[in-house]
Short mmCIF file of C-alpha atoms in Angstrom, two decimals:
data_model
loop_
_atom_site.label_atom_id
_atom_site.label_comp_id
_atom_site.label_asym_id
_atom_site.label_seq_id
_atom_site.Cartn_x
_atom_site.Cartn_y
_atom_site.Cartn_z
CA MET A 4 -0.80 39.76 19.11
CA LYS A 5 0.64 38.05 16.08
CA ILE A 6 1.39 41.50 14.65
CA VAL A 7 3.18 42.60 17.83
CA GLN A 8 5.12 39.38 17.89
CA LYS A 9 6.19 39.68 14.28
CA GLU A 10 7.68 43.10 15.01
CA ARG A 11 9.13 42.43 18.45
CA GLY A 12 9.55 38.67 18.64
CA TRP A 13 7.42 38.41 21.77
CA VAL A 14 4.48 40.07 23.52
CA PRO A 15 5.59 42.29 26.45
CA ASP A 16 3.25 43.41 29.26
CA GLY A 17 2.79 46.89 27.81
CA ALA A 18 1.52 45.44 24.56
CA LEU A 19 -1.25 43.56 26.39
CA TYR A 20 -2.70 46.84 27.69
CA ALA A 21 -2.33 48.48 24.30
CA ILE A 22 -4.07 45.59 22.52
CA GLY A 23 -6.83 45.55 25.14
CA GLU A 24 -7.41 49.27 24.63
CA ILE A 25 -7.62 48.95 20.84
CA LEU A 26 -10.02 46.00 21.03
CA GLY A 27 -12.01 47.41 23.94
CA ILE A 28 -11.48 44.36 26.16
CA PRO A 29 -9.71 44.03 29.53
CA ALA A 30 -5.98 43.33 29.47
CA SER A 31 -6.67 40.24 31.59
CA ASP A 32 -8.66 38.75 28.71
CA VAL A 33 -5.80 39.47 26.34
CA GLU A 34 -3.42 37.78 28.77
CA GLY A 35 -5.78 34.79 28.94
CA VAL A 36 -5.58 34.35 25.21
CA ALA A 37 -1.85 35.04 25.07
CA THR A 38 -0.98 32.37 27.61
CA PHE A 39 -3.33 29.81 26.08
CA TYR A 40 -1.56 29.43 22.76
CA SER A 41 1.85 27.89 22.34
CA GLN A 42 2.89 30.21 19.52
CA ILE A 43 2.36 33.45 21.44
CA PHE A 44 5.44 34.20 23.54
CA ARG A 45 5.15 36.11 26.80
CA GLN A 46 8.90 36.30 27.32
CA PRO A 47 11.77 37.08 24.97
CA VAL A 48 12.84 34.19 22.75
CA GLY A 49 15.94 33.46 20.71
CA ARG A 50 16.56 34.34 17.06
CA HIS A 51 15.69 30.79 16.08
CA ILE A 52 13.01 28.59 17.58
CA ILE A 53 13.57 24.86 17.70
CA ARG A 54 10.34 22.88 18.06
CA VAL A 55 10.89 19.21 18.79
CA CYS A 56 7.95 16.89 18.15
CA ASP A 57 7.39 14.87 21.33
CA SER A 58 4.42 12.81 20.24
CA MET A 59 4.30 9.05 20.54
CA VAL A 60 5.57 8.10 17.08
CA CYS A 61 8.62 10.30 17.56
CA TYR A 62 8.93 8.78 21.03
CA ILE A 63 9.11 5.31 19.45
CA GLY A 64 11.51 6.78 16.89
CA GLY A 65 13.80 7.90 19.73
CA HIS A 66 13.12 11.63 20.05
CA GLU A 67 14.33 11.72 23.66
CA SER A 68 17.92 11.08 22.59
CA VAL A 69 17.59 13.90 20.03
CA VAL A 70 16.33 16.25 22.75
CA ASP A 71 19.21 15.17 24.98
CA ALA A 72 21.70 15.86 22.19
CA ILE A 73 20.30 19.36 21.61
CA GLN A 74 20.20 20.10 25.33
CA THR A 75 23.81 19.00 25.76
CA LYS A 76 24.95 20.93 22.71
CA LEU A 77 23.21 24.18 23.69
CA GLY A 78 23.34 23.81 27.46
CA ILE A 79 19.64 24.61 27.89
CA GLY A 80 16.51 22.67 28.80
CA LEU A 81 13.06 22.64 27.18
CA GLY A 82 11.46 26.08 27.33
CA GLN A 83 14.80 27.87 27.75
CA THR A 84 16.83 30.22 25.59
CA THR A 85 20.59 30.16 25.09
CA PRO A 86 22.40 33.06 26.84
CA ASP A 87 23.56 34.42 23.47
CA GLY A 88 19.92 34.65 22.35
CA ARG A 89 20.45 32.35 19.40
CA PHE A 90 18.10 29.44 20.11
CA THR A 91 14.94 28.71 22.09
CA LEU A 92 14.06 25.05 22.56
CA LEU A 93 10.39 24.08 22.78
CA PRO A 94 8.34 20.87 22.61
CA VAL A 95 5.53 20.72 20.05
CA CYS A 96 2.54 18.52 19.17
CA CYS A 97 2.84 16.02 16.35
CA LEU A 98 4.30 17.76 13.29
CA GLY A 99 2.63 15.33 10.90
CA ASN A 100 5.89 13.76 9.76
CA CYS A 101 5.31 10.42 11.48
CA ASP A 102 6.64 8.49 8.48
CA LYS A 103 9.97 10.27 9.05
CA ALA A 104 10.13 10.22 12.86
CA PRO A 105 11.72 11.75 14.83
CA ALA A 106 10.88 15.18 13.45
CA LEU A 107 11.66 18.73 14.49
CA MET A 108 11.18 22.24 13.21
CA ILE A 109 13.62 25.13 13.21
CA ASP A 110 11.80 28.39 12.46
CA ASP A 111 9.71 27.54 9.36
CA ASP A 112 11.77 24.55 8.23
CA THR A 113 10.75 21.00 9.10
CA PHE A 114 13.22 18.13 9.34
CA GLY A 115 12.53 14.41 9.51
CA ASP A 116 14.66 11.35 10.39
CA VAL A 117 16.71 13.45 12.82
CA GLN A 118 19.49 11.52 14.56
CA PRO A 119 21.36 12.69 17.67
CA ALA A 120 24.67 12.59 15.76
CA GLY A 121 23.34 14.98 13.10
CA VAL A 122 22.15 17.64 15.53
CA THR A 123 25.34 19.74 15.55
CA GLN A 124 25.41 20.03 11.77
CA LEU A 125 21.70 20.85 11.67
CA LEU A 126 22.04 23.69 14.18
CA GLU A 127 25.01 25.18 12.35
CA GLY A 128 22.67 26.17 9.52
CA TYR A 129 21.05 28.71 11.86
CA PRO A 130 23.61 31.31 12.99
CA MET B 24 -0.61 20.58 -8.36
CA TRP B 25 -1.64 24.03 -9.50
CA LEU B 26 -4.76 25.28 -11.26
CA ASP B 27 -3.84 24.55 -14.90
CA GLU B 28 -2.79 21.00 -14.23
CA TYR B 29 -5.72 20.43 -11.89
CA GLN B 30 -8.25 21.68 -14.44
CA ALA B 31 -6.61 19.60 -17.17
CA LYS B 32 -7.25 16.55 -15.00
CA ASN B 33 -10.98 17.26 -14.69
CA GLY B 34 -10.52 19.58 -11.74
CA TYR B 35 -13.49 21.84 -10.99
CA ALA B 36 -15.64 19.69 -13.34
CA ALA B 37 -17.65 18.61 -10.29
CA ALA B 38 -18.03 22.23 -9.20
CA ARG B 39 -19.28 23.20 -12.68
CA LYS B 40 -21.76 20.32 -12.57
CA ALA B 41 -22.95 21.28 -9.10
CA PHE B 42 -23.41 24.90 -10.12
CA ALA B 43 -25.07 24.22 -13.48
CA ASP B 44 -27.30 21.21 -12.87
CA MET B 45 -27.92 20.79 -9.18
CA ALA B 46 -30.08 22.58 -6.67
CA GLU B 47 -28.63 23.16 -3.20
CA ASP B 48 -30.75 20.45 -1.60
CA ASP B 49 -29.78 17.97 -4.33
CA ILE B 50 -26.13 18.33 -3.35
CA VAL B 51 -26.93 17.74 0.31
CA GLN B 52 -29.10 14.73 -0.57
CA THR B 53 -26.41 13.27 -2.85
CA VAL B 54 -23.78 13.51 -0.11
CA LYS B 55 -26.24 11.99 2.35
CA ASP B 56 -27.09 9.11 -0.03
CA ALA B 57 -23.41 8.46 -0.71
CA GLY B 58 -22.96 7.77 2.99
CA LEU B 59 -20.00 10.11 3.39
CA LYS B 60 -18.83 10.20 6.99
CA GLY B 61 -16.60 12.75 8.65
CA ARG B 62 -12.94 11.87 8.22
CA GLY B 63 -11.64 13.75 11.24
CA GLY B 64 -11.89 10.77 13.57
CA ALA B 65 -15.41 10.77 14.96
CA GLY B 66 -17.10 9.54 11.76
CA PHE B 67 -20.32 11.55 11.99
CA PRO B 68 -22.36 11.35 8.76
CA THR B 69 -21.59 14.49 6.75
CA GLY B 70 -24.97 14.66 5.03
CA VAL B 71 -26.74 14.63 8.39
CA LYS B 72 -24.48 17.40 9.67
CA TRP B 73 -25.24 19.44 6.58
CA GLY B 74 -28.95 18.77 7.04
CA LEU B 75 -28.76 20.41 10.48
CA MET B 76 -28.07 23.81 8.92
CA PRO B 77 -31.18 25.98 9.30
CA LYS B 78 -33.59 26.09 6.38
CA ASP B 79 -34.63 29.66 7.19
CA GLU B 80 -33.62 31.70 4.12
CA SER B 81 -33.63 34.96 6.07
CA ILE B 82 -30.44 33.92 7.89
CA ASN B 83 -28.12 34.98 5.13
CA ILE B 84 -24.86 34.98 7.07
CA ARG B 85 -23.53 31.43 7.32
CA TYR B 86 -20.03 30.08 7.57
CA LEU B 87 -18.24 27.02 6.30
CA LEU B 88 -15.14 26.09 8.26
CA CYS B 89 -12.54 23.61 7.23
CA ASN B 90 -10.87 21.95 10.19
CA ALA B 91 -7.23 21.78 9.17
CA ASP B 92 -5.85 21.99 12.70
CA GLU B 93 -4.27 18.61 12.36
CA MET B 94 -2.38 17.84 15.56
CA GLU B 95 -3.46 14.32 16.43
CA PRO B 96 -0.25 12.38 16.98
CA ASN B 97 0.37 10.01 14.09
CA THR B 98 -1.95 11.83 11.69
CA TRP B 99 -0.64 13.59 8.64
CA LYS B 100 -3.25 12.93 5.96
CA ASP B 101 -4.56 16.50 5.80
CA ARG B 102 -1.07 17.94 5.46
CA MET B 103 -0.48 15.73 2.42
CA LEU B 104 -3.79 16.75 0.83
CA MET B 105 -3.25 20.45 1.39
CA GLU B 106 0.36 20.48 0.27
CA GLN B 107 -0.19 18.41 -2.85
CA LEU B 108 -3.81 18.99 -3.88
CA PRO B 109 -4.83 22.40 -2.51
CA HIS B 110 -7.34 22.88 -5.33
CA LEU B 111 -9.17 19.66 -4.43
CA LEU B 112 -9.92 21.14 -1.01
CA ILE B 113 -10.98 24.47 -2.53
CA GLU B 114 -13.29 22.68 -4.98
CA GLY B 115 -14.76 20.61 -2.15
CA MET B 116 -15.36 23.74 -0.11
CA LEU B 117 -16.87 25.55 -3.07
CA ILE B 118 -19.43 22.79 -3.69
CA SER B 119 -20.15 22.49 0.03
CA ALA B 120 -20.55 26.26 0.33
CA ARG B 121 -23.09 26.22 -2.47
CA ALA B 122 -25.00 23.35 -0.84
CA LEU B 123 -25.03 25.09 2.54
CA LYS B 124 -25.49 28.62 1.17
CA THR B 125 -22.51 29.91 3.11
CA TYR B 126 -21.11 33.17 1.88
CA ARG B 127 -17.77 32.88 3.62
CA GLY B 128 -15.36 30.09 4.40
CA TYR B 129 -12.27 29.75 6.55
CA ILE B 130 -9.61 27.10 6.42
CA PHE B 131 -8.39 26.85 10.01
CA LEU B 132 -4.83 25.72 9.48
CA ARG B 133 -2.39 24.97 12.27
CA GLY B 134 0.51 27.38 12.44
CA GLU B 135 3.24 24.76 12.05
CA TYR B 136 2.08 23.72 8.57
CA THR B 137 4.03 26.42 6.77
CA THR B 138 4.26 24.62 3.43
CA ALA B 139 0.53 23.89 3.41
CA ALA B 140 -0.17 27.57 4.20
CA LYS B 141 2.00 28.68 1.28
CA HIS B 142 0.36 26.27 -1.14
CA LEU B 143 -3.19 27.02 0.00
CA ASN B 144 -2.71 30.77 -0.26
CA ARG B 145 -1.34 30.43 -3.75
CA ALA B 146 -4.20 28.13 -4.78
CA VAL B 147 -6.82 30.48 -3.31
CA ALA B 148 -5.29 33.38 -5.25
CA GLU B 149 -5.33 31.32 -8.44
CA ALA B 150 -8.96 30.30 -7.94
CA LYS B 151 -9.92 33.91 -7.25
CA ALA B 152 -8.21 35.11 -10.42
CA ALA B 153 -10.01 32.41 -12.42
CA GLY B 154 -13.40 33.45 -11.06
CA LEU B 155 -13.86 30.26 -9.02
CA LEU B 156 -13.97 32.20 -5.78
CA GLY B 157 -15.34 35.65 -5.09
CA LYS B 158 -18.45 37.26 -6.61
CA ASN B 159 -20.87 35.59 -9.04
CA ILE B 160 -19.02 32.28 -9.27
CA LEU B 161 -19.41 30.53 -12.65
CA GLY B 162 -22.16 32.99 -13.54
CA SER B 163 -24.50 31.56 -10.90
CA GLY B 164 -24.91 34.73 -8.87
CA PHE B 165 -23.46 32.90 -5.87
CA ASP B 166 -20.71 34.63 -3.87
CA PHE B 167 -18.16 32.81 -1.74
CA GLU B 168 -15.02 34.21 -0.17
CA LEU B 169 -12.41 31.84 1.20
CA PHE B 170 -9.70 32.73 3.74
CA VAL B 171 -6.81 30.78 5.14
CA HIS B 172 -6.50 31.34 8.90
CA THR B 173 -3.38 30.07 10.62
CA GLY B 174 -3.86 29.09 14.24
CA ALA B 175 -1.69 29.95 17.21
CA GLY B 176 -0.99 26.41 18.28
CA ARG B 177 -3.07 24.26 20.59
CA TYR B 178 -4.23 20.67 20.12
CA ILE B 179 -7.70 21.40 21.45
CA CYS B 180 -8.39 23.79 18.53
CA GLY B 181 -9.25 20.68 16.53
CA GLU B 182 -12.43 20.25 18.58
CA GLU B 183 -15.05 21.98 16.46
CA THR B 184 -16.50 24.35 19.06
CA ALA B 185 -13.00 25.14 20.37
CA LEU B 186 -12.01 25.89 16.79
CA ILE B 187 -14.89 28.35 16.55
CA ASN B 188 -13.79 30.09 19.76
CA SER B 189 -10.24 30.22 18.48
CA LEU B 190 -11.30 31.70 15.15
CA GLU B 191 -13.18 34.39 17.06
CA GLY B 192 -9.94 35.22 18.87
CA ARG B 193 -10.85 33.73 22.23
CA ARG B 194 -9.30 31.00 24.32
CA ALA B 195 -10.01 27.74 22.56
CA ASN B 196 -12.18 26.17 25.25
CA PRO B 197 -14.81 23.83 23.83
CA ARG B 198 -18.36 25.11 24.07
CA SER B 199 -21.25 23.29 25.61
CA LYS B 200 -23.46 21.49 23.08
CA PRO B 201 -26.31 22.04 22.30
CA PRO B 202 -26.65 24.52 20.72
CA PHE B 203 -24.70 22.91 17.91
CA PRO B 204 -22.59 25.03 15.56
CA ALA B 205 -25.23 24.56 12.83
CA ALA B 206 -27.50 26.76 14.93
CA VAL B 207 -25.05 28.98 16.81
CA GLY B 208 -21.52 28.95 15.45
CA VAL B 209 -18.96 31.57 14.52
CA TRP B 210 -20.05 34.99 15.76
CA GLY B 211 -23.40 33.42 16.62
CA LYS B 212 -24.23 32.47 13.03
CA PRO B 213 -24.98 29.04 11.53
CA THR B 214 -21.69 27.29 10.90
CA CYS B 215 -20.62 23.98 9.46
CA VAL B 216 -17.23 22.54 10.39
CA ASN B 217 -15.78 19.75 8.24
CA ASN B 218 -12.44 18.00 8.13
CA VAL B 219 -10.09 18.50 5.15
CA GLU B 220 -10.38 14.92 3.95
CA THR B 221 -14.19 14.98 4.23
CA LEU B 222 -14.41 18.06 2.00
CA CYS B 223 -11.94 16.49 -0.44
CA ASN B 224 -14.37 13.57 -0.91
CA VAL B 225 -17.19 15.84 -2.05
CA PRO B 226 -16.02 16.62 -5.64
CA ALA B 227 -15.70 12.91 -6.53
CA ILE B 228 -19.17 12.13 -5.17
CA ILE B 229 -20.70 14.95 -7.21
CA ALA B 230 -18.75 14.12 -10.38
CA ASP B 231 -19.21 10.35 -10.41
CA GLY B 232 -22.38 9.82 -8.47
CA VAL B 233 -23.64 7.90 -5.50
CA ASP B 234 -23.57 4.41 -7.08
CA TRP B 235 -19.95 4.71 -8.08
CA TYR B 236 -18.95 6.00 -4.65
CA LYS B 237 -20.80 3.19 -2.91
CA SER B 238 -19.11 0.57 -5.10
CA LEU B 239 -15.64 1.56 -3.87
CA ALA B 240 -15.57 -0.03 -0.43
CA ARG B 241 -14.78 -3.73 0.07
CA ALA B 242 -17.47 -6.24 0.87
CA GLY B 243 -18.42 -6.28 4.53
CA SER B 244 -17.69 -2.59 5.13
CA GLU B 245 -20.51 -0.42 6.38
CA ASP B 246 -18.63 2.76 5.47
CA MET B 247 -18.56 4.00 1.90
CA GLY B 248 -15.79 5.21 -0.31
CA THR B 249 -12.10 5.39 0.34
CA LYS B 250 -10.00 6.60 3.21
CA LEU B 251 -6.45 7.76 3.60
CA MET B 252 -4.81 5.12 5.75
CA GLY B 253 -1.28 4.84 6.95
CA PHE B 254 1.14 2.95 9.13
CA SER B 255 4.06 4.34 11.07
CA GLY B 256 6.46 3.19 13.74
CA LYS B 257 9.28 0.73 13.07
CA VAL B 258 7.72 -0.73 9.92
CA LYS B 259 9.74 -1.19 6.71
CA ASN B 260 7.82 1.31 4.65
CA PRO B 261 5.96 3.88 6.74
CA GLY B 262 3.53 5.87 4.65
CA LEU B 263 0.08 6.97 3.64
CA TRP B 264 -2.22 5.35 1.07
CA GLU B 265 -5.75 5.92 -0.21
CA LEU B 266 -7.50 2.59 0.29
CA PRO B 267 -11.11 1.41 0.17
CA PHE B 268 -12.89 1.01 3.48
CA GLY B 269 -12.96 -2.61 4.57
CA VAL B 270 -9.37 -3.64 3.76
CA THR B 271 -7.99 -5.64 6.62
CA ALA B 272 -5.43 -4.09 8.89
CA ARG B 273 -3.17 -7.00 7.98
CA GLU B 274 -3.21 -5.97 4.32
CA LEU B 275 -2.36 -2.42 5.31
CA PHE B 276 0.40 -3.59 7.63
CA GLU B 277 1.96 -6.35 5.53
CA ASP B 278 1.34 -5.37 1.89
CA TYR B 279 1.62 -1.60 2.13
CA ALA B 280 3.78 -0.94 5.16
CA GLY B 281 5.88 -4.03 4.43
CA GLY B 282 5.72 -5.50 7.93
CA MET B 283 8.18 -4.78 10.73
CA ARG B 284 11.79 -3.80 10.13
CA ASP B 285 14.34 -6.58 10.58
CA GLY B 286 15.03 -7.27 14.21
CA TYR B 287 11.70 -5.94 15.44
CA THR B 288 8.42 -7.70 16.09
CA LEU B 289 4.96 -6.24 16.40
CA LYS B 290 3.87 -5.97 20.01
CA ALA B 291 0.74 -3.82 19.68
CA TRP B 292 -0.81 -1.34 17.29
CA GLN B 293 -3.17 1.58 17.38
CA PRO B 294 -5.67 1.91 14.52
CA GLY B 295 -6.03 5.67 14.20
CA GLY B 296 -4.25 8.27 16.25
CA ALA B 297 -3.37 8.78 19.91
CA GLY B 298 -6.99 8.83 21.01
CA THR B 299 -7.73 5.26 19.99
CA GLY B 300 -7.09 2.11 22.00
CA PHE B 301 -4.25 -0.37 21.57
CA LEU B 302 -4.81 -3.67 19.80
CA LEU B 303 -2.75 -6.86 19.61
CA PRO B 304 -1.22 -8.51 16.52
CA GLU B 305 -4.06 -11.06 16.58
CA HIS B 306 -6.50 -8.22 15.84
CA LEU B 307 -4.83 -7.42 12.51
CA ASP B 308 -7.54 -9.33 10.64
CA ALA B 309 -10.10 -6.69 11.58
CA GLN B 310 -11.48 -4.74 8.65
CA MET B 311 -10.60 -1.07 8.54
CA TYR B 312 -13.96 0.68 8.92
CA ALA B 313 -15.70 2.09 11.97
CA GLY B 314 -17.72 -1.04 12.73
CA GLY B 315 -14.88 -3.43 11.91
CA ILE B 316 -12.50 -1.82 14.39
CA GLY B 317 -15.44 -1.42 16.76
CA LYS B 318 -15.82 -5.20 16.84
CA VAL B 319 -12.36 -5.61 18.34
CA GLY B 320 -13.04 -2.99 20.95
CA THR B 321 -11.80 0.43 19.89
CA ARG B 322 -12.37 3.13 17.29
CA MET B 323 -11.11 3.60 13.74
CA GLY B 324 -10.16 7.20 14.52
CA THR B 325 -8.23 8.81 11.70
CA GLY B 326 -7.20 5.50 10.11
CA LEU B 327 -3.49 6.17 10.40
CA ALA B 328 -2.15 3.29 12.42
CA MET B 329 0.96 3.04 14.54
CA ALA B 330 3.03 -0.06 15.20
CA VAL B 331 4.52 -0.53 18.65
CA ASP B 332 7.58 -2.77 18.48
CA ASN B 333 8.94 -5.21 21.03
CA THR B 334 11.59 -2.78 22.33
CA VAL B 335 9.01 -0.29 23.61
CA ASN B 336 7.87 -0.41 27.22
CA MET B 337 4.15 0.25 27.36
CA VAL B 338 4.36 2.18 30.65
CA SER B 339 6.90 4.61 29.18
CA LEU B 340 4.91 4.96 25.98
CA LEU B 341 1.74 5.70 27.92
CA ARG B 342 3.64 8.18 30.11
CA ASN B 343 4.68 10.01 26.93
CA MET B 344 1.11 9.99 25.59
CA GLU B 345 -0.54 11.12 28.81
CA GLN B 346 2.06 13.90 29.20
CA PHE B 347 0.95 15.10 25.81
CA PHE B 348 -2.77 14.93 26.66
CA ALA B 349 -2.22 16.57 30.06
CA ARG B 350 -0.29 19.44 28.46
CA GLU B 351 -2.90 19.96 25.78
CA SER B 352 -5.93 19.88 28.07
CA CYS B 353 -7.59 23.29 27.91
CA GLY B 354 -8.11 23.16 31.68
CA PHE B 355 -11.75 24.10 31.51
CA CYS B 356 -13.37 21.07 33.10
CA THR B 357 -12.08 19.39 36.22
CA PRO B 358 -11.82 15.66 35.35
CA CYS B 359 -9.50 16.43 32.46
CA ARG B 360 -7.48 19.23 34.09
CA ASP B 361 -6.77 17.28 37.28
CA GLY B 362 -7.14 13.70 36.11
CA LEU B 363 -4.61 13.71 33.29
CA PRO B 364 -1.66 15.14 35.30
CA TRP B 365 -2.52 12.64 38.02
CA SER B 366 -2.25 9.78 35.54
CA VAL B 367 1.13 11.15 34.39
CA LYS B 368 2.34 11.18 38.01
CA LEU B 369 1.28 7.59 38.56
CA LEU B 370 2.76 6.45 35.26
CA MET B 371 6.09 8.16 36.04
CA ALA B 372 6.20 6.37 39.38
CA LEU B 373 5.48 3.03 37.71
CA GLU B 374 8.08 3.77 35.02
CA ASN B 375 10.72 4.37 37.68
CA GLY B 376 9.77 1.28 39.69
CA GLU B 377 8.37 3.42 42.49
CA GLY B 378 4.72 2.57 42.07
CA ARG B 379 2.62 1.60 45.05
CA GLU B 380 -0.01 -1.07 45.57
CA GLY B 381 -3.30 0.21 44.20
CA ASP B 382 -1.77 2.53 41.58
CA ILE B 383 -3.09 0.44 38.72
CA GLU B 384 -6.54 0.46 40.27
CA THR B 385 -6.29 4.25 40.60
CA LEU B 386 -5.37 4.47 36.92
CA LEU B 387 -8.33 2.28 36.00
CA GLY B 388 -10.48 4.55 38.14
CA LEU B 389 -9.25 7.53 36.14
CA VAL B 390 -10.03 5.69 32.90
CA ASN B 391 -13.57 5.43 34.19
CA PHE B 392 -13.88 8.99 35.56
CA LEU B 393 -12.53 10.53 32.36
CA GLY B 394 -14.58 8.32 30.08
CA PRO B 395 -17.15 9.28 27.45
CA GLY B 396 -19.96 11.53 28.62
CA LYS B 397 -18.21 12.70 31.77
CA THR B 398 -16.36 15.66 30.31
CA PHE B 399 -17.19 18.64 28.12
CA CYS B 400 -15.50 17.40 24.97
CA ALA B 401 -13.87 14.25 23.63
CA HIS B 402 -10.33 15.16 24.76
CA ALA B 403 -10.31 13.22 28.05
CA PRO B 404 -12.14 10.12 26.74
CA GLY B 405 -9.62 10.01 23.90
CA ALA B 406 -6.76 10.37 26.36
CA VAL B 407 -7.77 7.45 28.57
CA GLU B 408 -8.82 5.03 25.82
CA PRO B 409 -5.22 3.97 25.06
CA LEU B 410 -4.48 3.84 28.80
CA GLY B 411 -7.38 1.50 29.54
CA SER B 412 -6.53 -0.82 26.66
CA ALA B 413 -2.81 -0.86 27.52
CA ILE B 414 -3.57 -1.94 31.09
CA LYS B 415 -6.00 -4.53 29.76
CA TYR B 416 -3.47 -6.15 27.42
CA PHE B 417 -0.16 -5.42 29.16
CA ARG B 418 -0.97 -5.40 32.86
CA PRO B 419 2.22 -7.26 33.88
CA GLU B 420 4.33 -4.37 32.56
CA PHE B 421 2.43 -1.99 34.79
CA GLU B 422 2.67 -4.37 37.75
CA ALA B 423 6.42 -4.58 37.29
CA GLY B 424 6.63 -0.90 38.25
CA ILE B 425 5.24 -1.44 41.71
CA ALA B 426 8.01 -1.30 44.29
CA PRO B 427 8.16 -4.21 46.71
CA THR B 428 7.20 -3.08 50.17
CA ARG B 429 10.34 -2.69 52.24
CA ALA B 430 10.30 -4.42 55.59
CA GLY B 431 11.55 -1.35 57.47
CA GLU B 432 8.61 0.72 56.33
CA LEU B 433 6.07 -1.74 57.66
CA THR B 434 4.26 -0.44 60.69
CA GLN B 435 4.43 -2.88 63.53
CA VAL B 436 0.96 -4.00 64.41
CA VAL B 437 0.68 -4.16 68.17
CA THR B 438 -2.25 -5.98 69.61
CA PRO B 439 -3.88 -3.67 72.14
CA THR B 440 -4.18 -4.94 75.64
CA MET B 441 -7.14 -4.12 77.74
CA VAL B 442 -6.30 -1.82 80.62
CA GLY B 443 -7.30 -2.95 84.09
CA ALA B 444 -7.94 -6.50 83.14
#
């Protein structure tokens, strides 16, 4: 599934049947695994994935205002993709940057000490 | 730190010693004598876990897994170790593999740790090229292959049997124990699962011996050696330090973390990750080791503490935490799947001032129903431990969320009159 996703960006229905056939297991089992994990996408996602840490230390650090700033800026909620297909916004478990809370990840880059005012500039780095 | 620098600083000296001078059982016995305990949060003695691996020599396929699926909120010790000292982990795994006669090892790394993945892969390649991994390691005739596996993202993968299921490519539901992984693990073979920090302790124990290791902890501590401890939240200097077991939480909080930032006061703190209970400032004199934190009523957990400041409402904080635990429940057993979302619902109502009489009692009931021994794995007990302690210490904040009964909603009680009297 990770291979399919690397090529296509997400795992469409057809791929589930194909994977099941190769592995010799029912497509329903493949779907069970696909929906279990947060990094396997069952619907199309944007070019860039924003993962905002929503764990308690980031909560104390004020992550909700960061999420609000991103939502206002992009006009989408958690779990949604911008209409131009540029960003998908997702929550994520503790990113292990608690000393620099609040933290978020864009694609493979992790940022700490994120402030609502700095969100616009941060997003501009990802066209 | 890469291979050349690591070797120049006595890196792999312990592995050479273990391969040249020690029999497999000697390594296990040394780790047992040193009193090394698992550093993942539960604190199970590592030597005992190793001793559970079957003695039967005919079972030649065994696995060593490193649990690097670090997702516990407020825990980032393993990330630091893997990013900065990847060879220490590889050396620890190499010695452990020899002791347990495992021919293959996997580092189960969470997908979000991209830097750690890069560094580990480079270090594994270096070690392979230097003959420290692969066939006939250090001329001993022992083979050990090591792979870095990046997970697909789910908190529950950190539970050892869930990790095994995930590595096999299944849904990461925890398995019923027994059988323990030492008997039936990955692909049905004997498997040992250890935390990153635990494995990183092994080289020092082998190199410097049991007596040295035992001398590290402060007086009064029942746990041996050192531990990565940290403090986060609105403290002056949030960070991570390697400290001997038995330092007081006050030392950690005041001397290392520098106390609270100006304008904030300490309201409560959590000793080690989201799954441990809240404590009050008066508990700061507790010693940081399993028994020391146990005395004040919770668990040491991962040893990375979090400060809650006076601006934080406990109900909102708990709502955030239980939302996390409810989302990350694997959904396999009922108390956890249904109980955690229920607690979120109640907490949201209390947060918005719409709670009803009896809600706190219902929450306390959930704390009981989801407690230790009532679920498949430790996810639900860990989820309700902070909830129970928060209600215990901060009950008025929860009570403040209960809406006053409005007069109009009261049902008029009419005294029945007897017909035909």
